[in-house]
Amino acid sequence: MSAPESELDFVQPWFLGPAAENDRMLEELVVEFLRDHAYWRRNFHPEDGLRISVGARHAQGFLDTQARMRQELYRMSAALKRAVPFFHPRYVGHMTGDLLIPGLVAKLITTLYNPNNVSEEAAPVTLEWELQVGEQLARMFGYAVDDDAEPCAWGHLTSGGTVANYEALWNLRSVKFYGIALQSGAARVGIDPGPVGPAAKPLSAYTPWELLNLSVDDTIALRRDVARALRADHPPERFAEFAAAVRAERIESLGTAGFFMKHGVEPPRVLVSTSAHYSWAKGMKVLGLGTANLVHVAVDDRMRMAVPHLREELDRAEDEGVSVLAVVGMLGTTEFGTVDPIHEIADERDARRARGFDFGLHVDAAWGGYLTSVFRRPDGSFRERDEVAEGFRYFPSDTVHRAFEAVSRADSITVDPHKMGYVPYPAGAFVARNREVVDFITQEAAYVFDLGDEEQERPRREKLHNLGQYILEGSKPGASAAAVYVTHRVLPLDSDGLGRLLGLTVRACEAFYDSVEAAQERLEGRVRLCVPFQPDSNLLCLALNPWNNTSAAAMNRFSRAVFARMRVDGERPVQIKTFIGSYTSLLKKTLPGDQTHRILTGLRLDPDTLRLLPADPGREADHLFILRHTLMNPWLLAGPDDRSYIDHYWDWLVEVIDEVLAEGGWRGGTGAPAAP
Ligand SMILES: *Cc1c(COP(=O)(O)O)cnc(C)c1O
């Protein structure tokens, strides 16, 4: 399958290009806006004259310094020739590709102005753009962003998906335990507002379990009810006393351990699939929630969260009276690009919410989030599956289509512009369905408790210009905001904009998937190929096992030797690499038994050779080492000699396979050696 010419034409102007074909355009833009910046400086108090005189440039010291700068920059530039050629279709490794020119120029030029998006004072222009980026992303995901919508979404940029994931936990935690603090604070100062909250009863009448199982929206409503009741019945001093008592009871004041002990609450659980990104484990450590409370839900034969197992884990928590802070669905796993059934997770949430067991729903769409643009029409409506499917062979499966549609039911979403948004690092994003959550985060006195008029109960958008108050990070690059903002302006997040570009990457993945069969025929009698999980998006993993080999360890040694040819090692020039890929491992420890069986059978491996060996010195027998291909380059379906890069990749891979087979070092001493 090749790409239609029109689609390849479409991508021509967007990137510097694999051979820097668009270097003139980039140069022109950079020079033009660099000069523009210089004039801007020159016109800020031109009456002051020059501080660096024209003559100074001829002084010996000046020339020496200039020479030193140049010298070091030459060294830098030379060293960077060992950087990774992410921009090229021969690079199919990690989740990064060429940079879109609008974002690249925006970033380079804005850096000259160096705005700091921690607050409006340091970023009068780019901070507003960052909030608009949040709204663009929220709209793509199907959240409401009109100022008077309730709930109204908001979003902002982070350094990446990792920090956005931490922020999700941080936000949900601050809301989850608020009800208990509110009740304790009220009791402490002897106030009992009522009737309040979803059950319309006195605050003191709520059980701790009820307070732990309020939705985000209900907690916000409860807080507003209480504020309203108190404002009506008590003088401002009394109100301030109450607000201080609530603050003192919060998890943010007491610390996690202090809060759980004082209020007799079990630490909450967070549920993710076994294929979740490792930032979730890091986040549990950072927030003091503990990795022991991170529950790994099994995956199915498509490497998607297995909902029956999710139900079991939710039942267990419910039975044990332990609250669940969040269930995290992956919209594009890092290792496989597979998509969890977000719609089924949301249904599960709704069903349990109705019987008083609630949890936050976060979607980790760091990788796949931008693919939502393929589904979103420019008018904001969501495209039917049949319509989307016209451009593809398999995409989108019913599950994938429904999962993307259901993302708007989540409380929050992580998405990485520096992955499928093709903008420079660092650019991740956190998007929340209800911006009123920021009131639970702020370092200042809570907004809703400010003794203002009723209209101020909801945070106004201007308030968000004190961005540093509501986010994990402090100083942060306004240049990143400019990069993402300008990119979204010229390539909107819908099926006519970015969606067209991303559609090409999914097509490339389908073409690669379809080509596996022919490759298997070529490799008949030499190596068995297996795609362990059918791709949901634009990532494809491939297991390779020498034909008669039955040992997992030997297969891993073989595959590592193949991978060594496509690895960037930092020591040697990248130019000697024909293709560059990445790898991942299927761990015996985390792969469900039925999936292990299916994959081992496909590869004709002896199940007894894959085991959990405490004393396995090379640790070669407790996992399967597989090749991983991220297909985000738009030119994969084109290539030299009228053959696609995918065809070229197979030619090369077959050669490498034959070389490694011939070397034979992979056979090693253990396992069943293959007959040649
Ligand atoms: C990449 C990724 C992350 C982490 O994002 P960074 O930008 O590397 O911090 C988190 N979750 C998923 C699913 C990812 O693919």
mmCIF file of N, CA and C and ligand atoms in Angstrom, residues 95 158-165 275-280 282 330-335 364-368 414-416 418-419 425 427-428 628, ligand 1:
data_model
loop_
_atom_site.group_PDB
_atom_site.id
_atom_site.type_symbol
_atom_site.label_atom_id
_atom_site.label_comp_id
_atom_site.label_asym_id
_atom_site.label_seq_id
_atom_site.Cartn_x
_atom_site.Cartn_y
_atom_site.Cartn_z
ATOM 1 N N MET A 95 9.912 7.774 20.192
ATOM 2 C CA MET A 95 8.727 8.565 19.834
ATOM 3 C C MET A 95 9.079 9.997 19.515
ATOM 4 N N THR A 158 3.589 21.312 30.210
ATOM 5 C CA THR A 158 4.524 20.814 31.218
ATOM 6 C C THR A 158 5.820 20.486 30.486
ATOM 7 N N SER A 159 6.787 19.996 31.245
ATOM 8 C CA SER A 159 8.043 19.613 30.582
ATOM 9 C C SER A 159 7.840 18.342 29.773
ATOM 10 N N GLY A 160 6.786 17.591 30.075
ATOM 11 C CA GLY A 160 6.552 16.359 29.335
ATOM 12 C C GLY A 160 5.418 15.563 29.949
ATOM 13 N N GLY A 161 5.219 14.369 29.427
ATOM 14 C CA GLY A 161 4.134 13.519 29.905
ATOM 15 C C GLY A 161 4.334 13.087 31.353
ATOM 16 N N THR A 162 5.588 12.944 31.740
ATOM 17 C CA THR A 162 5.874 12.498 33.103
ATOM 18 C C THR A 162 5.290 13.485 34.112
ATOM 19 N N VAL A 163 5.613 14.753 33.949
ATOM 20 C CA VAL A 163 5.134 15.750 34.901
ATOM 21 C C VAL A 163 3.607 15.920 34.787
ATOM 22 N N ALA A 164 3.072 15.799 33.579
ATOM 23 C CA ALA A 164 1.616 15.889 33.430
ATOM 24 C C ALA A 164 0.950 14.741 34.202
ATOM 25 N N ASN A 165 1.555 13.567 34.177
ATOM 26 C CA ASN A 165 0.996 12.452 34.937
ATOM 27 C C ASN A 165 1.072 12.705 36.437
ATOM 28 N N SER A 275 1.030 -2.377 30.997
ATOM 29 C CA SER A 275 1.857 -1.757 29.972
ATOM 30 C C SER A 275 1.930 -0.241 30.151
ATOM 31 N N ALA A 276 1.553 0.237 31.327
ATOM 32 C CA ALA A 276 1.612 1.680 31.574
ATOM 33 C C ALA A 276 3.057 2.168 31.585
ATOM 34 N N HIS A 277 3.219 3.427 31.331
ATOM 35 C CA HIS A 277 4.532 4.070 31.350
ATOM 36 C C HIS A 277 5.085 4.088 32.776
ATOM 37 N N TYR A 278 6.408 4.017 32.917
ATOM 38 C CA TYR A 278 6.979 3.929 34.260
ATOM 39 C C TYR A 278 6.847 5.220 35.063
ATOM 40 N N SER A 279 6.403 6.306 34.403
ATOM 41 C CA SER A 279 6.196 7.542 35.164
ATOM 42 C C SER A 279 5.113 7.364 36.238
ATOM 43 N N TRP A 280 4.222 6.380 36.059
ATOM 44 C CA TRP A 280 3.176 6.184 37.074
ATOM 45 C C TRP A 280 3.777 5.667 38.368
ATOM 46 N N LYS A 282 6.874 6.248 39.270
ATOM 47 C CA LYS A 282 7.624 7.393 39.811
ATOM 48 C C LYS A 282 6.671 8.356 40.521
ATOM 49 N N MET A 330 -4.663 4.065 29.076
ATOM 50 C CA MET A 330 -3.605 4.485 28.154
ATOM 51 C C MET A 330 -4.206 4.665 26.765
ATOM 52 N N LEU A 331 -4.003 5.849 26.216
ATOM 53 C CA LEU A 331 -4.429 6.075 24.831
ATOM 54 C C LEU A 331 -3.144 6.036 23.988
ATOM 55 N N GLY A 332 -2.726 4.816 23.713
ATOM 56 C CA GLY A 332 -1.439 4.643 23.038
ATOM 57 C C GLY A 332 -0.356 4.300 24.035
ATOM 58 N N THR A 333 -0.104 2.994 24.227
ATOM 59 C CA THR A 333 0.959 2.622 25.167
ATOM 60 C C THR A 333 2.314 2.948 24.551
ATOM 61 N N THR A 334 3.271 3.209 25.433
ATOM 62 C CA THR A 334 4.593 3.619 24.985
ATOM 63 C C THR A 334 5.286 2.501 24.205
ATOM 64 N N GLU A 335 5.072 1.276 24.614
ATOM 65 C CA GLU A 335 5.792 0.182 23.975
ATOM 66 C C GLU A 335 5.094 -0.345 22.724
ATOM 67 N N ASP A 364 -3.897 8.682 29.985
ATOM 68 C CA ASP A 364 -2.512 8.988 29.633
ATOM 69 C C ASP A 364 -2.402 8.868 28.112
ATOM 70 N N ALA A 365 -2.561 10.013 27.464
ATOM 71 C CA ALA A 365 -2.525 10.065 26.008
ATOM 72 C C ALA A 365 -1.244 10.760 25.549
ATOM 73 N N ALA A 366 -0.179 10.602 26.356
ATOM 74 C CA ALA A 366 1.095 11.249 26.014
ATOM 75 C C ALA A 366 1.469 10.902 24.582
ATOM 76 N N TRP A 367 1.328 9.628 24.230
ATOM 77 C CA TRP A 367 1.654 9.226 22.870
ATOM 78 C C TRP A 367 0.473 9.453 21.915
ATOM 79 N N GLY A 368 -0.666 8.853 22.217
ATOM 80 C CA GLY A 368 -1.727 8.798 21.213
ATOM 81 C C GLY A 368 -2.676 9.986 21.166
ATOM 82 N N THR A 414 -3.314 13.519 29.763
ATOM 83 C CA THR A 414 -1.930 13.890 29.481
ATOM 84 C C THR A 414 -1.708 13.769 27.983
ATOM 85 N N VAL A 415 -1.046 14.739 27.396
ATOM 86 C CA VAL A 415 -0.705 14.610 25.973
ATOM 87 C C VAL A 415 0.640 15.311 25.740
ATOM 88 N N ASP A 416 1.444 14.756 24.860
ATOM 89 C CA ASP A 416 2.790 15.285 24.625
ATOM 90 C C ASP A 416 2.926 15.933 23.253
ATOM 91 N N HIS A 418 5.515 17.212 22.274
ATOM 92 C CA HIS A 418 6.858 16.884 21.754
ATOM 93 C C HIS A 418 6.945 15.452 21.221
ATOM 94 N N LYS A 419 5.842 14.741 21.210
ATOM 95 C CA LYS A 419 5.819 13.446 20.526
ATOM 96 C C LYS A 419 5.075 13.623 19.199
ATOM 97 N N TYR A 425 11.362 19.633 22.195
ATOM 98 C CA TYR A 425 11.310 19.458 23.650
ATOM 99 C C TYR A 425 11.556 20.801 24.301
ATOM 100 N N ALA A 427 7.840 19.819 25.742
ATOM 101 C CA ALA A 427 6.435 20.212 25.604
ATOM 102 C C ALA A 427 5.508 19.027 25.854
ATOM 103 N N GLY A 428 5.071 18.926 27.084
ATOM 104 C CA GLY A 428 3.993 18.003 27.436
ATOM 105 C C GLY A 428 2.791 18.859 27.774
ATOM 106 N N ARG A 628 11.154 -2.840 18.272
ATOM 107 C CA ARG A 628 10.034 -1.900 18.370
ATOM 108 C C ARG A 628 10.229 -0.795 17.341
HETATM 109 C C1 LIG B 1 6.208 9.257 26.664
HETATM 110 C C2 LIG B 1 5.157 8.850 27.601
HETATM 111 C C3 LIG B 1 5.118 9.353 28.909
HETATM 112 C C4 LIG B 1 6.202 10.237 29.463
HETATM 113 O O1 LIG B 1 6.324 11.402 28.769
HETATM 114 P P1 LIG B 1 7.665 12.290 28.766
HETATM 115 O O2 LIG B 1 7.284 13.370 27.845
HETATM 116 O O3 LIG B 1 8.771 11.415 28.282
HETATM 117 O O4 LIG B 1 7.889 12.750 30.160
HETATM 118 C C5 LIG B 1 4.065 8.985 29.709
HETATM 119 N N1 LIG B 1 3.105 8.166 29.258
HETATM 120 C C6 LIG B 1 3.127 7.656 28.011
HETATM 121 C C7 LIG B 1 2.030 6.756 27.563
HETATM 122 C C8 LIG B 1 4.149 7.979 27.140
HETATM 123 O O5 LIG B 1 4.164 7.459 25.913
#
